PDB file of N, CA and C in Angstrom:
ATOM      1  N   UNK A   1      49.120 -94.773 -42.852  1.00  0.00           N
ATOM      2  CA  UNK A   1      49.175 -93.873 -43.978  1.00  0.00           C
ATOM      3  C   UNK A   1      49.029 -92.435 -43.467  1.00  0.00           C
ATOM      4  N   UNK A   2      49.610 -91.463 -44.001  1.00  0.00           N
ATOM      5  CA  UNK A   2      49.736 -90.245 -43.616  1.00  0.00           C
ATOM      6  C   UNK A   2      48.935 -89.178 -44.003  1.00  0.00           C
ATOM      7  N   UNK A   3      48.240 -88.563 -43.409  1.00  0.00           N
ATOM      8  CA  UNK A   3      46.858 -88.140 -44.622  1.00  0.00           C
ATOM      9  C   UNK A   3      47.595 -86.613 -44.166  1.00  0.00           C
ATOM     10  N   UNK A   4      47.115 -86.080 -45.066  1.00  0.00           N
ATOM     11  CA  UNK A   4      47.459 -84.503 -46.108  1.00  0.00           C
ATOM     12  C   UNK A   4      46.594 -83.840 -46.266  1.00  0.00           C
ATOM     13  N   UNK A   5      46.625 -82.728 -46.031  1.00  0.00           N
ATOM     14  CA  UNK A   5      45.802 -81.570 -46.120  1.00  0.00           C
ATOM     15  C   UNK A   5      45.318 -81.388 -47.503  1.00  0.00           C
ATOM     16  N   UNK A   6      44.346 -81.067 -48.257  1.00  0.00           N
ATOM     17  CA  UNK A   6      44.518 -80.950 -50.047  1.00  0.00           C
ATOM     18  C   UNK A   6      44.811 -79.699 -50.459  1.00  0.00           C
ATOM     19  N   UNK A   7      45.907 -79.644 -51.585  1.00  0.00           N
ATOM     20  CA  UNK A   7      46.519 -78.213 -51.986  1.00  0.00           C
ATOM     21  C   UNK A   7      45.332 -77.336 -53.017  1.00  0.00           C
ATOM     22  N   UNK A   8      44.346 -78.126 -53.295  1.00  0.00           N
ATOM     23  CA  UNK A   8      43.036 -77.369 -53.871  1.00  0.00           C
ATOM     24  C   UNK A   8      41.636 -77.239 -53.507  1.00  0.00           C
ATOM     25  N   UNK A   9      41.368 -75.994 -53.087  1.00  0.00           N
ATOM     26  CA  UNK A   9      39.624 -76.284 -52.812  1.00  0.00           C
ATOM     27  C   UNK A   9      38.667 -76.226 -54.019  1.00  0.00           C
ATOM     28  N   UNK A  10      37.415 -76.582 -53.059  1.00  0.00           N
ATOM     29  CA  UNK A  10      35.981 -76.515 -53.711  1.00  0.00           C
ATOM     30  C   UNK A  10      35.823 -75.441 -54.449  1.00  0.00           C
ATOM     31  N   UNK A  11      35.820 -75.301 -55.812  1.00  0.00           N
ATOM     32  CA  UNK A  11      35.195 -73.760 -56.610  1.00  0.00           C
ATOM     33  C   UNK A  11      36.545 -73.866 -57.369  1.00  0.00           C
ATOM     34  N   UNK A  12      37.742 -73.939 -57.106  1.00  0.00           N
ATOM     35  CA  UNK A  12      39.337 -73.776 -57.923  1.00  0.00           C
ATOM     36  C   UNK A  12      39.374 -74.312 -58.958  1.00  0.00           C
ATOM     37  N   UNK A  13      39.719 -73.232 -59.576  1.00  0.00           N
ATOM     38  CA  UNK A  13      39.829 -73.917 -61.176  1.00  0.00           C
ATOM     39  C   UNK A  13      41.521 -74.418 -61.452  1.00  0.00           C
ATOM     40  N   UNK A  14      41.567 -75.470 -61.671  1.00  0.00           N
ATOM     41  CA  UNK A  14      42.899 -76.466 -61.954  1.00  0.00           C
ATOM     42  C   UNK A  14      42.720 -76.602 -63.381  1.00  0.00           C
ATOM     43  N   UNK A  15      44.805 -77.334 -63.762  1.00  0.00           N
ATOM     44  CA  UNK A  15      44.557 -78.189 -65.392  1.00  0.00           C
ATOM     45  C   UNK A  15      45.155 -79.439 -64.873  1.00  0.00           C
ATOM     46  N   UNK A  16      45.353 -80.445 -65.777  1.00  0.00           N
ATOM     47  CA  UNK A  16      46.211 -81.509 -65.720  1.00  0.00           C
ATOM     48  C   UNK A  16      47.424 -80.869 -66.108  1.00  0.00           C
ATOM     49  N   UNK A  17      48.468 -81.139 -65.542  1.00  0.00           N
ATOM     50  CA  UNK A  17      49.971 -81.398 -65.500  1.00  0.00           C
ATOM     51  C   UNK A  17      50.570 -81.994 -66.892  1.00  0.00           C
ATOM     52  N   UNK A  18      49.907 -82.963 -67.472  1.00  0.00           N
ATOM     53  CA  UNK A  18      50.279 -83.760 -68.439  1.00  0.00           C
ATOM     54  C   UNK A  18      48.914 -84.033 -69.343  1.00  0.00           C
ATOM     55  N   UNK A  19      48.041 -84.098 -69.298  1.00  0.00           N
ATOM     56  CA  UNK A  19      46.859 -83.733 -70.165  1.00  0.00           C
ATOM     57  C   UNK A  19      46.079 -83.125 -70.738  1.00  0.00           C
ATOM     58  N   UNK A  20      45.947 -82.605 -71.833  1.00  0.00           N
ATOM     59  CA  UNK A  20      45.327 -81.244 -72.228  1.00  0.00           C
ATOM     60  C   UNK A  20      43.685 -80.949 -71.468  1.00  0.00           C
ATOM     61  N   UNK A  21      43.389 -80.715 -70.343  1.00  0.00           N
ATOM     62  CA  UNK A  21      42.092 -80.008 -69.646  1.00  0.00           C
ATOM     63  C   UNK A  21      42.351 -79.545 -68.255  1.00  0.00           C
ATOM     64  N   UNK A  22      41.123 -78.895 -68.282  1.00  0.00           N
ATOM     65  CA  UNK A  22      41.104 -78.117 -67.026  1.00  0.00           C
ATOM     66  C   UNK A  22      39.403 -78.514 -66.979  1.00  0.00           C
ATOM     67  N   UNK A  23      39.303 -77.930 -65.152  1.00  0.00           N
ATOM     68  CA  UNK A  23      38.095 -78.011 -64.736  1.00  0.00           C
ATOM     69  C   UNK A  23      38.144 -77.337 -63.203  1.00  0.00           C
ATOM     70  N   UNK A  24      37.050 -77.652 -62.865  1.00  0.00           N
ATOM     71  CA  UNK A  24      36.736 -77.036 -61.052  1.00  0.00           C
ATOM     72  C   UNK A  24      36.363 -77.808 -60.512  1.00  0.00           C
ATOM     73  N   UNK A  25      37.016 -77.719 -59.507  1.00  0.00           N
ATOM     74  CA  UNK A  25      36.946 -78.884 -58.075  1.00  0.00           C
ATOM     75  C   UNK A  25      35.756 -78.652 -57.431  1.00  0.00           C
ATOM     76  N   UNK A  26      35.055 -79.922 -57.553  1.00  0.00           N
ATOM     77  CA  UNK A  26      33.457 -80.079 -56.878  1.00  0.00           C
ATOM     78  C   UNK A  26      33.438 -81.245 -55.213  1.00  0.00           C
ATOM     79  N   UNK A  27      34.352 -81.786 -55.677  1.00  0.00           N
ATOM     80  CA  UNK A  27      34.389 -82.518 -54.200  1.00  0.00           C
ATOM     81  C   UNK A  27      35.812 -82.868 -53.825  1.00  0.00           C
ATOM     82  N   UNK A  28      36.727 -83.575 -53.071  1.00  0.00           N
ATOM     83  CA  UNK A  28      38.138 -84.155 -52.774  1.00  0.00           C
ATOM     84  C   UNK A  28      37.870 -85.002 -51.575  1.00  0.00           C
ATOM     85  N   UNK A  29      38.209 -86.073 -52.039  1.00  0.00           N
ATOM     86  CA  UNK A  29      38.814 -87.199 -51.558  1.00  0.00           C
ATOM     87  C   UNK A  29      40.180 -87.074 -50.431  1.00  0.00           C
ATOM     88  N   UNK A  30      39.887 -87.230 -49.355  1.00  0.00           N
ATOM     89  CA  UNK A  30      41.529 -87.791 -48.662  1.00  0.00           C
ATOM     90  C   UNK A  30      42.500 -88.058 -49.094  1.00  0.00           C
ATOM     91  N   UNK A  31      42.450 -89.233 -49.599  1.00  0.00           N
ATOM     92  CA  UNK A  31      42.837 -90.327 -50.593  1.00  0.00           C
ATOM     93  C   UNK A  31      42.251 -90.833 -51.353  1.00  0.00           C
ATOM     94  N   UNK A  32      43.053 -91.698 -51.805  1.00  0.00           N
ATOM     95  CA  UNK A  32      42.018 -92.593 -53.264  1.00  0.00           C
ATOM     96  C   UNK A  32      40.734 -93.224 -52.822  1.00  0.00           C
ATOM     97  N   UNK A  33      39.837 -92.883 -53.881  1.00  0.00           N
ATOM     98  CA  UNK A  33      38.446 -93.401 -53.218  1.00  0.00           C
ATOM     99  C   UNK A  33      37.674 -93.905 -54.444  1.00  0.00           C
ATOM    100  N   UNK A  34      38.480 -94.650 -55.583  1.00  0.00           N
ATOM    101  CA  UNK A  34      37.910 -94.909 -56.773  1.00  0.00           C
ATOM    102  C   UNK A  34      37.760 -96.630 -56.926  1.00  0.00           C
ATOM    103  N   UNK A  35      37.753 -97.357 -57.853  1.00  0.00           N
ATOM    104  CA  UNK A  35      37.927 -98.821 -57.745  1.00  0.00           C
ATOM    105  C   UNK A  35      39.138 -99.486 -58.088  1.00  0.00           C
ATOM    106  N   UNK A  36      39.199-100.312 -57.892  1.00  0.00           N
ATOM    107  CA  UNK A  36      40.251-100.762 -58.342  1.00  0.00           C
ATOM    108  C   UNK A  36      40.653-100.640 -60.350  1.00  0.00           C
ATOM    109  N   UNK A  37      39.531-101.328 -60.582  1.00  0.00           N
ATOM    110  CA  UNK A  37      39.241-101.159 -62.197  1.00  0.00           C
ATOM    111  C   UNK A  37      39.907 -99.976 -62.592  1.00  0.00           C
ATOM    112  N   UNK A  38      39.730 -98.977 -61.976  1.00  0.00           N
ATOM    113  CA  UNK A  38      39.826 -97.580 -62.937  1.00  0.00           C
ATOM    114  C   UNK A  38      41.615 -97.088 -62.475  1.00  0.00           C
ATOM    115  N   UNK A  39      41.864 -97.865 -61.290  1.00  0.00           N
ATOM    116  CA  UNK A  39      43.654 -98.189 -61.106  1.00  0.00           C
ATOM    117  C   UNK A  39      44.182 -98.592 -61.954  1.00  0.00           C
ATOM    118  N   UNK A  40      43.772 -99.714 -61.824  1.00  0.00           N
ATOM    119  CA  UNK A  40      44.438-100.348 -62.784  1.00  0.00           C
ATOM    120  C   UNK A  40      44.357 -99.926 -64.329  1.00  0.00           C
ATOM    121  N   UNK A  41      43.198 -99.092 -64.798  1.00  0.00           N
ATOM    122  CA  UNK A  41      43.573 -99.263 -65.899  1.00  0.00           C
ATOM    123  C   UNK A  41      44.334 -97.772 -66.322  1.00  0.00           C
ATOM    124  N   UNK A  42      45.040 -97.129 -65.168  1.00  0.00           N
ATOM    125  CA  UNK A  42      46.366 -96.192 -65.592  1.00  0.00           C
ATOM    126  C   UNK A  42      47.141 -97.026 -65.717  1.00  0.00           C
ATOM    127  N   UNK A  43      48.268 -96.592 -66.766  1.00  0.00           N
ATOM    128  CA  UNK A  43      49.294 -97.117 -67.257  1.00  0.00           C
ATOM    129  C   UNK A  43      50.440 -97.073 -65.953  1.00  0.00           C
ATOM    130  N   UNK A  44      50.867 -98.299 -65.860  1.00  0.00           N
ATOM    131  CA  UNK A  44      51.819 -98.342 -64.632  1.00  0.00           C
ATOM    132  C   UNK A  44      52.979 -97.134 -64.538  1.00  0.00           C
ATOM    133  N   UNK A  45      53.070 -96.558 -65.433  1.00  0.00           N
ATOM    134  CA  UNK A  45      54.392 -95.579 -65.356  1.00  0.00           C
ATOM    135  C   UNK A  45      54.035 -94.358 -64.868  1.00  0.00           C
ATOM    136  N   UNK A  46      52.373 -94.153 -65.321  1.00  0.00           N
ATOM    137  CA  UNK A  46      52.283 -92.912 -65.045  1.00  0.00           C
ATOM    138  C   UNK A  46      51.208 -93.199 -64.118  1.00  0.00           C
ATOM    139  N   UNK A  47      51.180 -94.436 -63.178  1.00  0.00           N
ATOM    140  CA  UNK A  47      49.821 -94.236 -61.873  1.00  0.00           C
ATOM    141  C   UNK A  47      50.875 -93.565 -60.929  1.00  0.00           C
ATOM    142  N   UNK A  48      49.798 -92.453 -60.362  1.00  0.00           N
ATOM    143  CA  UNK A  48      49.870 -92.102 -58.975  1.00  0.00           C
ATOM    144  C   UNK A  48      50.064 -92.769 -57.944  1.00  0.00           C
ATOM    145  N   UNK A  49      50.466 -92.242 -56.646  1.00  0.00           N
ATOM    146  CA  UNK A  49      50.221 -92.718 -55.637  1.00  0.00           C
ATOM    147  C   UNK A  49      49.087 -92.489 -54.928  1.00  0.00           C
ATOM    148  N   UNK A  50      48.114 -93.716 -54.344  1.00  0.00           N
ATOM    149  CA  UNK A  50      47.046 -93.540 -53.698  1.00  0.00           C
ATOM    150  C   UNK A  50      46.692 -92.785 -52.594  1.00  0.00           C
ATOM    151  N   UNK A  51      48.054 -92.643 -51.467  1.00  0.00           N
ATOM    152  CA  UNK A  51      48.047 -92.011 -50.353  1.00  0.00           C
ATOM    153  C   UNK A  51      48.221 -90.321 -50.733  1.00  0.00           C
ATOM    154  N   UNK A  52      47.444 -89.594 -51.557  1.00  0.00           N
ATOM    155  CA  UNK A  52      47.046 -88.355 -51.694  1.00  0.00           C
ATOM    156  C   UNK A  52      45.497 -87.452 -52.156  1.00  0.00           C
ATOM    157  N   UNK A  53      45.298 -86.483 -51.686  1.00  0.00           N
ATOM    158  CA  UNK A  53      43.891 -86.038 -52.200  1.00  0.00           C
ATOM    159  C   UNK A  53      43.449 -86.488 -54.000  1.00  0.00           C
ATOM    160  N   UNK A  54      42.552 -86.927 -53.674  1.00  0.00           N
ATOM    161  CA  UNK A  54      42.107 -86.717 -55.214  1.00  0.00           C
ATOM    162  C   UNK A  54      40.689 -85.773 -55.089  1.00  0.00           C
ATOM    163  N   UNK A  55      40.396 -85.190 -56.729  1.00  0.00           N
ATOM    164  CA  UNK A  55      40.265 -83.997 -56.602  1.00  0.00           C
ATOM    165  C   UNK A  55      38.782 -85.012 -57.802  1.00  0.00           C
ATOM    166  N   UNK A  56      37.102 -84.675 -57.543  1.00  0.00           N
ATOM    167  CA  UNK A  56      36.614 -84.813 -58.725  1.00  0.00           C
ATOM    168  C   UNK A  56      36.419 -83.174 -59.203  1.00  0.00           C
ATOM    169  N   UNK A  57      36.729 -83.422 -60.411  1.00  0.00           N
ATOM    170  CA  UNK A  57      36.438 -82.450 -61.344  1.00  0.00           C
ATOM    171  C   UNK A  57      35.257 -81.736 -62.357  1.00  0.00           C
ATOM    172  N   UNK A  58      34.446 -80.810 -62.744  1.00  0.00           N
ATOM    173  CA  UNK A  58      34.076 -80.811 -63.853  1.00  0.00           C
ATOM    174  C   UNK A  58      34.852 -80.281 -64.370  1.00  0.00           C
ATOM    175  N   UNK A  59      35.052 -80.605 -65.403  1.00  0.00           N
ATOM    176  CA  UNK A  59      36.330 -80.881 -66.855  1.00  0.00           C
ATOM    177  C   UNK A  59      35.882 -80.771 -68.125  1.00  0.00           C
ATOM    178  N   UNK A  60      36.698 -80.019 -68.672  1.00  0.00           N
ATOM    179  CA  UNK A  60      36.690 -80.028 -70.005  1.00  0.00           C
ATOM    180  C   UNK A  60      38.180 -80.231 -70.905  1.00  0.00           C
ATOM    181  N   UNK A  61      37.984 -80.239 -72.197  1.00  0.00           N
ATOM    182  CA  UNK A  61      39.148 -80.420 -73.213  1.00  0.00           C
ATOM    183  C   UNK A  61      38.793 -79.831 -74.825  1.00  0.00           C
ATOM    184  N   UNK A  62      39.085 -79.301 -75.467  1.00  0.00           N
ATOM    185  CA  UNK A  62      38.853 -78.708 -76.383  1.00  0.00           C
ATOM    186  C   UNK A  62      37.775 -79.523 -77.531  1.00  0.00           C
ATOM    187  N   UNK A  63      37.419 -80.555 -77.258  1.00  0.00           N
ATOM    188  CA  UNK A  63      36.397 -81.430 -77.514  1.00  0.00           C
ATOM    189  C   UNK A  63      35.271 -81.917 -76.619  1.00  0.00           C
ATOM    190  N   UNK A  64      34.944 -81.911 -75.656  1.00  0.00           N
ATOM    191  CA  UNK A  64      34.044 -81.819 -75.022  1.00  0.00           C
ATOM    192  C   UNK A  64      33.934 -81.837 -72.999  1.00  0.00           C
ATOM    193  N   UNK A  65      32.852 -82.026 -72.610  1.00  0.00           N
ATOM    194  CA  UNK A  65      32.681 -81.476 -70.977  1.00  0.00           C
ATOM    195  C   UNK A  65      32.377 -83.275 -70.496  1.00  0.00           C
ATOM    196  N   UNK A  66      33.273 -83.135 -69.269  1.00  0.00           N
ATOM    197  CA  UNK A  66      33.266 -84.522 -68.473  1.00  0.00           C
ATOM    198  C   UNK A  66      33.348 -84.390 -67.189  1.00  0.00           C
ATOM    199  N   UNK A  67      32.921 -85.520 -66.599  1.00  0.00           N
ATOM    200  CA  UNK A  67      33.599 -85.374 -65.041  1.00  0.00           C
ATOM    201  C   UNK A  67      35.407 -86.394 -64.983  1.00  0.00           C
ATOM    202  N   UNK A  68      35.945 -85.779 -64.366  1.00  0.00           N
ATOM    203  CA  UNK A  68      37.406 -86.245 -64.225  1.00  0.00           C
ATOM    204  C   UNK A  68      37.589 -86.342 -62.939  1.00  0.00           C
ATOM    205  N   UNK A  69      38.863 -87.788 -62.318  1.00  0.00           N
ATOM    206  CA  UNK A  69      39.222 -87.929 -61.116  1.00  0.00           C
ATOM    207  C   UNK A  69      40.679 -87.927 -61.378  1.00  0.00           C
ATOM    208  N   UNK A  70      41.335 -86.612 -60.244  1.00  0.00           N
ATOM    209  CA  UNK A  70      42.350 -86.748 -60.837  1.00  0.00           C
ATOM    210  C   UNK A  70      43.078 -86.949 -59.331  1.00  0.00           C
ATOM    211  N   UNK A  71      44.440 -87.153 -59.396  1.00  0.00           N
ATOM    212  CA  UNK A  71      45.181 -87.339 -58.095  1.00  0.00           C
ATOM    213  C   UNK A  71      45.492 -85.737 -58.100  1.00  0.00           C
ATOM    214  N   UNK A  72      46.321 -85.327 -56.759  1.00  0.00           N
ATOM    215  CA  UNK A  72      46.707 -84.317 -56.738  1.00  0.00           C
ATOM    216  C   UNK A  72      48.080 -83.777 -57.339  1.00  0.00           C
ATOM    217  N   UNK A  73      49.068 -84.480 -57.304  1.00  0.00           N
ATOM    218  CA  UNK A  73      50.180 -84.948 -58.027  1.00  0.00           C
ATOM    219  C   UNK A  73      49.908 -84.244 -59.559  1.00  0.00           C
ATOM    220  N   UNK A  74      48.890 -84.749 -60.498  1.00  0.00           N
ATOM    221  CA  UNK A  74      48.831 -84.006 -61.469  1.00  0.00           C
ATOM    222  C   UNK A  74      48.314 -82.989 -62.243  1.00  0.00           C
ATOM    223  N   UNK A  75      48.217 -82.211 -60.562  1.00  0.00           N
ATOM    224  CA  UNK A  75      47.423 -80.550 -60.732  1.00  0.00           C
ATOM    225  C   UNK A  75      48.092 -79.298 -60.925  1.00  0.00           C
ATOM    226  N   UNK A  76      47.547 -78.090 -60.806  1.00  0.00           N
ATOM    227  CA  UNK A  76      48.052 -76.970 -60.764  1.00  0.00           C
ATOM    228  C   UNK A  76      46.940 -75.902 -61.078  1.00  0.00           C
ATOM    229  N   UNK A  77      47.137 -75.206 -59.870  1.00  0.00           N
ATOM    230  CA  UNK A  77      46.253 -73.766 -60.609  1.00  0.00           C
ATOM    231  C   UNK A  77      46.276 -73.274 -61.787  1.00  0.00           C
ATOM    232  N   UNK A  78      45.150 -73.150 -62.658  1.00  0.00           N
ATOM    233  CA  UNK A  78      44.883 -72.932 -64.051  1.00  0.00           C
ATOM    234  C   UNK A  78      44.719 -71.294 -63.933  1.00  0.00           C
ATOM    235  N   UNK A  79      45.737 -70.945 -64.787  1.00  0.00           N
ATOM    236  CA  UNK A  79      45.441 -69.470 -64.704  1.00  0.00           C
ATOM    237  C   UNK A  79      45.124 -69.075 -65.708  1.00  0.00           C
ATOM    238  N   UNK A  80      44.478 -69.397 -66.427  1.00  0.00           N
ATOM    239  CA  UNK A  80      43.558 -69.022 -67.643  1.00  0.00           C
ATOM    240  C   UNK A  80      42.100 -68.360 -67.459  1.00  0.00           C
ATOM    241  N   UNK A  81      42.018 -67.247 -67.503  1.00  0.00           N
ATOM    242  CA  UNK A  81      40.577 -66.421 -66.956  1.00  0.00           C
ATOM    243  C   UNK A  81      39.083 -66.885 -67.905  1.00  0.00           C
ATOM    244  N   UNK A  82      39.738 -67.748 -69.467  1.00  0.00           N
ATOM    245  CA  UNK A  82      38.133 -68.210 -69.808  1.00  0.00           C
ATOM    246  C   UNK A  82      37.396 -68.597 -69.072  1.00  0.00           C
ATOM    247  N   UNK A  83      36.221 -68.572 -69.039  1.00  0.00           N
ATOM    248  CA  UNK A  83      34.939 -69.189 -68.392  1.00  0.00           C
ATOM    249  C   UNK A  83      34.963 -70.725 -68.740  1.00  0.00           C
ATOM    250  N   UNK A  84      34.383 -71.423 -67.536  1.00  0.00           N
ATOM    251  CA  UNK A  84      34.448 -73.349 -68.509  1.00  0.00           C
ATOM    252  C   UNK A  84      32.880 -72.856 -68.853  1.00  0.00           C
ATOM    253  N   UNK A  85      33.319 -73.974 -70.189  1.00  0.00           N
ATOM    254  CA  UNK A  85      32.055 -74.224 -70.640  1.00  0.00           C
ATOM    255  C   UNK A  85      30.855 -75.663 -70.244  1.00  0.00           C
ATOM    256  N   UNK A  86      31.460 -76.011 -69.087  1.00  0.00           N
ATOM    257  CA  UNK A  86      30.887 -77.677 -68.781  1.00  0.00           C
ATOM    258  C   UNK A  86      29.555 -76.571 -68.133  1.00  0.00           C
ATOM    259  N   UNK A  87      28.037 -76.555 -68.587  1.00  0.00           N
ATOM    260  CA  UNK A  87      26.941 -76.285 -68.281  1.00  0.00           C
ATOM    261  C   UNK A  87      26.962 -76.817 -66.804  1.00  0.00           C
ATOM    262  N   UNK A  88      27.291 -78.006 -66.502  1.00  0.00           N
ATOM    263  CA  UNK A  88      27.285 -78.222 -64.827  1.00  0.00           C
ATOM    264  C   UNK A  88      27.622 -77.180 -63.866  1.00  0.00           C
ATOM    265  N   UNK A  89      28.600 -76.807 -64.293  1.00  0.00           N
ATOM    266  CA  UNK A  89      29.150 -75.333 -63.093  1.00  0.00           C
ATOM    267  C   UNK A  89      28.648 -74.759 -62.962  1.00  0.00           C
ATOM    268  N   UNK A  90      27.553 -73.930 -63.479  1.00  0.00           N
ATOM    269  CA  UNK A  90      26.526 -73.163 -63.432  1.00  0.00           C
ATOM    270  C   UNK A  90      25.324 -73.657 -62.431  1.00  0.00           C
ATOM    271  N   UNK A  91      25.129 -75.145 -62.344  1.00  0.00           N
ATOM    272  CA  UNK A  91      24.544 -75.373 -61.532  1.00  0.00           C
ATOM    273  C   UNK A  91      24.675 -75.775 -60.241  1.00  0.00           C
ATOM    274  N   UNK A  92      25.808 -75.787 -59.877  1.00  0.00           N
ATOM    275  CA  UNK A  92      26.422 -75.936 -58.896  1.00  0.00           C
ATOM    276  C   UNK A  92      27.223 -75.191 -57.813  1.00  0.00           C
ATOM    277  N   UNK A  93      27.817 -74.065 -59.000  1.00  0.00           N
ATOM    278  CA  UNK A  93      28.401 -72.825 -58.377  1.00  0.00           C
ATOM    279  C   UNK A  93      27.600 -71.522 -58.983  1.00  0.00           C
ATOM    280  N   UNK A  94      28.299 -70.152 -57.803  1.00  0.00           N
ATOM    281  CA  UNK A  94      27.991 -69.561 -58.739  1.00  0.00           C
ATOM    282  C   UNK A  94      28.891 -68.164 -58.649  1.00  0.00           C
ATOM    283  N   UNK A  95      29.062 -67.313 -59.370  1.00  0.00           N
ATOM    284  CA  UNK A  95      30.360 -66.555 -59.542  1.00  0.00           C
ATOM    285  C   UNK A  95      30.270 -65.241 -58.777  1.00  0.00           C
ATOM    286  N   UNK A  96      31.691 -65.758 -57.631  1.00  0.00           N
ATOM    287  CA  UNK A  96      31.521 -63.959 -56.522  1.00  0.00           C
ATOM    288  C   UNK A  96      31.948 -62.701 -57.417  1.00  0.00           C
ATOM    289  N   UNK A  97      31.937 -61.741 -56.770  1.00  0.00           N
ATOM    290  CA  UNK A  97      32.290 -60.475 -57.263  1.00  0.00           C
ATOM    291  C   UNK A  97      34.030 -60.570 -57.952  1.00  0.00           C
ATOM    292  N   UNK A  98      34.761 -60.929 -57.560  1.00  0.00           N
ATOM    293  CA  UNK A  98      35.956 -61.112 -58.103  1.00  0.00           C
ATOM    294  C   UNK A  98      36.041 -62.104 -59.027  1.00  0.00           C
ATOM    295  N   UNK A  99      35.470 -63.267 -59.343  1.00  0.00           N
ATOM    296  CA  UNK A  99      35.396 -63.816 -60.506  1.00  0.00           C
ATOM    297  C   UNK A  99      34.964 -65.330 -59.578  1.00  0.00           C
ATOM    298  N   UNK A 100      35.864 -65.478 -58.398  1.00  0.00           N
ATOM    299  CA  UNK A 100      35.643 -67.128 -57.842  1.00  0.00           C
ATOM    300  C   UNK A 100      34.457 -67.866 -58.230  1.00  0.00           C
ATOM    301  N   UNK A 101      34.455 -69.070 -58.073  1.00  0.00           N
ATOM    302  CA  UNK A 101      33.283 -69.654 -57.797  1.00  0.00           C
ATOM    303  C   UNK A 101      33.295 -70.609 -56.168  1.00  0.00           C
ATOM    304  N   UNK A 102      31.893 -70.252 -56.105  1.00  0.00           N
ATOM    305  CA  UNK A 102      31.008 -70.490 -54.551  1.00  0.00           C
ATOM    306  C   UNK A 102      30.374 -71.278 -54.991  1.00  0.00           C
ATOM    307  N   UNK A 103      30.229 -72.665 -54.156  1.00  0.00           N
ATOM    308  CA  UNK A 103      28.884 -73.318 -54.160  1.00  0.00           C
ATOM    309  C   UNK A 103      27.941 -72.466 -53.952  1.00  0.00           C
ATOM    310  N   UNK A 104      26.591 -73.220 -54.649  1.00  0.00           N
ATOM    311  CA  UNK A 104      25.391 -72.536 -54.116  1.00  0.00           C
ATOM    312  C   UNK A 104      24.959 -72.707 -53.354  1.00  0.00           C
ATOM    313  N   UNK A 105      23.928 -72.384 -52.161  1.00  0.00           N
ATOM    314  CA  UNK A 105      23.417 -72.598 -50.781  1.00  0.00           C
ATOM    315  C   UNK A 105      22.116 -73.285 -52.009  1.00  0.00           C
ATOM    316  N   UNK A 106      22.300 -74.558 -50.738  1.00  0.00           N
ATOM    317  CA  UNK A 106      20.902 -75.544 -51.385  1.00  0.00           C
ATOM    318  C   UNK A 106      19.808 -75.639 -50.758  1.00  0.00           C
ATOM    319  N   UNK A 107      18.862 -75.183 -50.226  1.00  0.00           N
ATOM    320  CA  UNK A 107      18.097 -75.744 -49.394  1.00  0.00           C
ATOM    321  C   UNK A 107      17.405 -76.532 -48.933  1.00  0.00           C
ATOM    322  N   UNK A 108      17.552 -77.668 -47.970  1.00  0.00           N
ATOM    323  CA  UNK A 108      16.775 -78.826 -48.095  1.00  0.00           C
ATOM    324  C   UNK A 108      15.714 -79.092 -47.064  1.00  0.00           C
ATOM    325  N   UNK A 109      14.781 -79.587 -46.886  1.00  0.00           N
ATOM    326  CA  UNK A 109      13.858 -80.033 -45.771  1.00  0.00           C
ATOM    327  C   UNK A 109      13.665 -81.729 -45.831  1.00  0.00           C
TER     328      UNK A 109
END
């Protein structure tokens, strides 16, 4: 299998391609790294292919804040300058001088 560089980083705010939300990329996958269960239960027409980054998300949709796994296939830079409202991002990132978001430095012992 041919592994791929991922076309989105950590902090990037993306939407779905075909689903009404957007969110920011908190971790990426190589490849598929989910169960089978949650394969299978995309509809055969519209599953992805496994051999690409997947991206987890915090996500939202005009009804409420989730975490989402999406393939890369059905991304795109979200160029919409609202702020998300998923309260998680805040704890996780936090916003540079130009607007990005940075993880936060965690400190651990």
């Amino acid at each position: 299998m041919k592994q791929r560089n991922a076309k989105f980083t950590i902090g990037e705010v993306v939407r779905h391609k075909v689903f009404p939300f957007r969110g920011v990329v908190f971790d990426v996958d190589p490849e598929f790294a989910n169960t089978d269960e949650w394969w299978n239960s995309i509809p055969a027409e519209i599953r992805p292919s496994k051999d690409q980054p997947f991206y987890h998300l915090l996500a939202e949709n005009d009804e409420t804040e989730y975490v989402a796994y999406v393939s890369e296939q059905n991304l795109e830079h979200d160029e919409n300058d609202a702020p998300l409202r998923n309260p998680q991002v805040y704890q996780i990132f936090d916003r540079g001088p130009s607007g990005q978001l940075k993880p936060k430095i965690i400190l651990a012992h």
